[in-house]
Amino acid sequence: MVADYDARLGLYIGGEWLTGDGRETQDVLNPATGAGQAALPLATPADLDAALEAAQRGFVLWRATAPEARAAILIKTAALLRERADHLARIATLEQGKIQAEAKGEVAFAASLLEFHAGEAQRIYGRVLPRPQGTRSLVLQQPVGPVAAFCAWNFPIMNVVRKIAPALAAGCSIIIKPSEETAGSAVEVLRCFQDAGLPGDVAQCVFGVPDMVSRQLLASPITRKLSFTGSVPVGKHLMKLAADTMMKTTMELGGHGPVLVFDDCDLDKTLDILVAHKFRNAGQVCVAPTRFHVQQGIYDRFAAGFAERTRALKVGSGMASGTQMGPMANARRPQAMADLVDDARTAGARLLAGGGRLEESGGGFFFTPTVLADVPLDARAMNEEPFGPIALIRPFETVEDAVEQANRLPFGLAAYCFTENGRRQNMLGDAIEAGMIGINTVKLSAPDSPFGGMKDSGHGSEDGPEGVAAHLVSKTVHMV
């Protein structure tokens, strides 16, 4: 095990940290080396029952807690995240691989989410309906109940906060199951909540065999909401489990981000923006730009410029100074990327940059930033979310062609357009089927802005007032 990985791993149930006692464990690996760093205890069925019981107690307590008291704990947690930013960022890099600058940015964004939701905790309003004198009809917004939340590994700090903050703001308790591969980040975030004064029964943190954990938590009548971030197939499976108890669901599933680049864009600026964003977190981002549809008149220059910038990226350990892209998060991902590249080249795509594992990777899970041009529509990578450092480039002729390609797949999470034509910008904003659209920008996340998709990319929103509303139920009270 590695000495500089100092996350204090454990299960957090009923205000206590649980480690040994004969529980099975799973190694947390360093993706830059492939080496084990720590042993993570996995929850037993009895642990999950205890977490559910604690969540029920916590809900009774927390829903009765004054909004300003909830807000104060969220504010204090945000302050602790900022205070411990270097420690949290180091843990995230050591277990997920992203470069330090990205990890520190993730901590800052997580803190801003907490601060926003602290305000929203005090802005949960109902309404009084117009009725005859002496009668009243009230519409109340109340917390839905205990939440079961499941997190992906790609943003191990922010994803945890994104689940917990709106639940707490609304007055719900929560059981969170982060990824076992990035457990340390989640544990350290939970310690911030604990140190900020959050009662121990209000938030639980469990790890374990995903299928066992999800079936037990979602079968319980205690659980009243499912919040999931992850792949489309797993999301659909969890929705089927959740249907048995008619619980509310928020599903933030995969995408396959189309990028429409028109010949009137500022080409060099567009390339600088897109290359940096494509290979952020080694492309392991649900809203990553992936399918680049480029107008024919600038297609060759775009492809050449994209490849040139990609080849110049420095790949290495996220802890090393000057690194621009780290390893992939686990051993499964490089082989998945290689398979997609081989399939695309067999189908007729041209390889302009990268295309294979990084030589002399020292056992780490590295794959070179890759650019493929002239990618046929029947290539697997054009139809399956790569979730990695692969850029796919194709030409188009007309606006209609571009919109057709953007909407071709069943995914609808994020899309991007680059054009200086204002009339076209408005049309694209209406015509493209995606929950979030960036026009001449790649910045889609803000604490006050809803984050979510449509079609197979899920439903419901996180962040913004909509994220809190997703944890509320409406109740009407008529009085005569």
XYZ file of C-alpha atoms in Angstrom, residues 1 30 33 48 88 109 135 150 180 201 203 207 235 262 279 281 289 296 308 324 342 382 384 427:
24
model
C 0.000 0.000 0.000
C -3.640 4.440 -7.900
C 0.729 3.168 -11.212
C -27.314 -1.640 5.175
C -9.031 16.611 -0.801
C -17.161 24.000 -7.296
C -61.680 29.143 4.227
C -25.414 6.428 -6.090
C -15.598 2.000 -4.357
C -28.230 9.863 11.459
C -26.225 11.240 6.200
C -19.687 0.908 0.079
C -29.711 3.613 -14.625
C -19.821 26.216 -38.416
C -9.378 15.856 -22.794
C -10.301 14.368 -16.885
C -17.635 16.978 -26.372
C -17.155 21.271 -44.944
C -1.775 19.363 -33.734
C -2.244 18.241 -18.836
C -9.532 -0.397 -33.762
C -20.135 7.041 -33.111
C -21.632 4.215 -27.960
C -32.511 28.103 -33.969
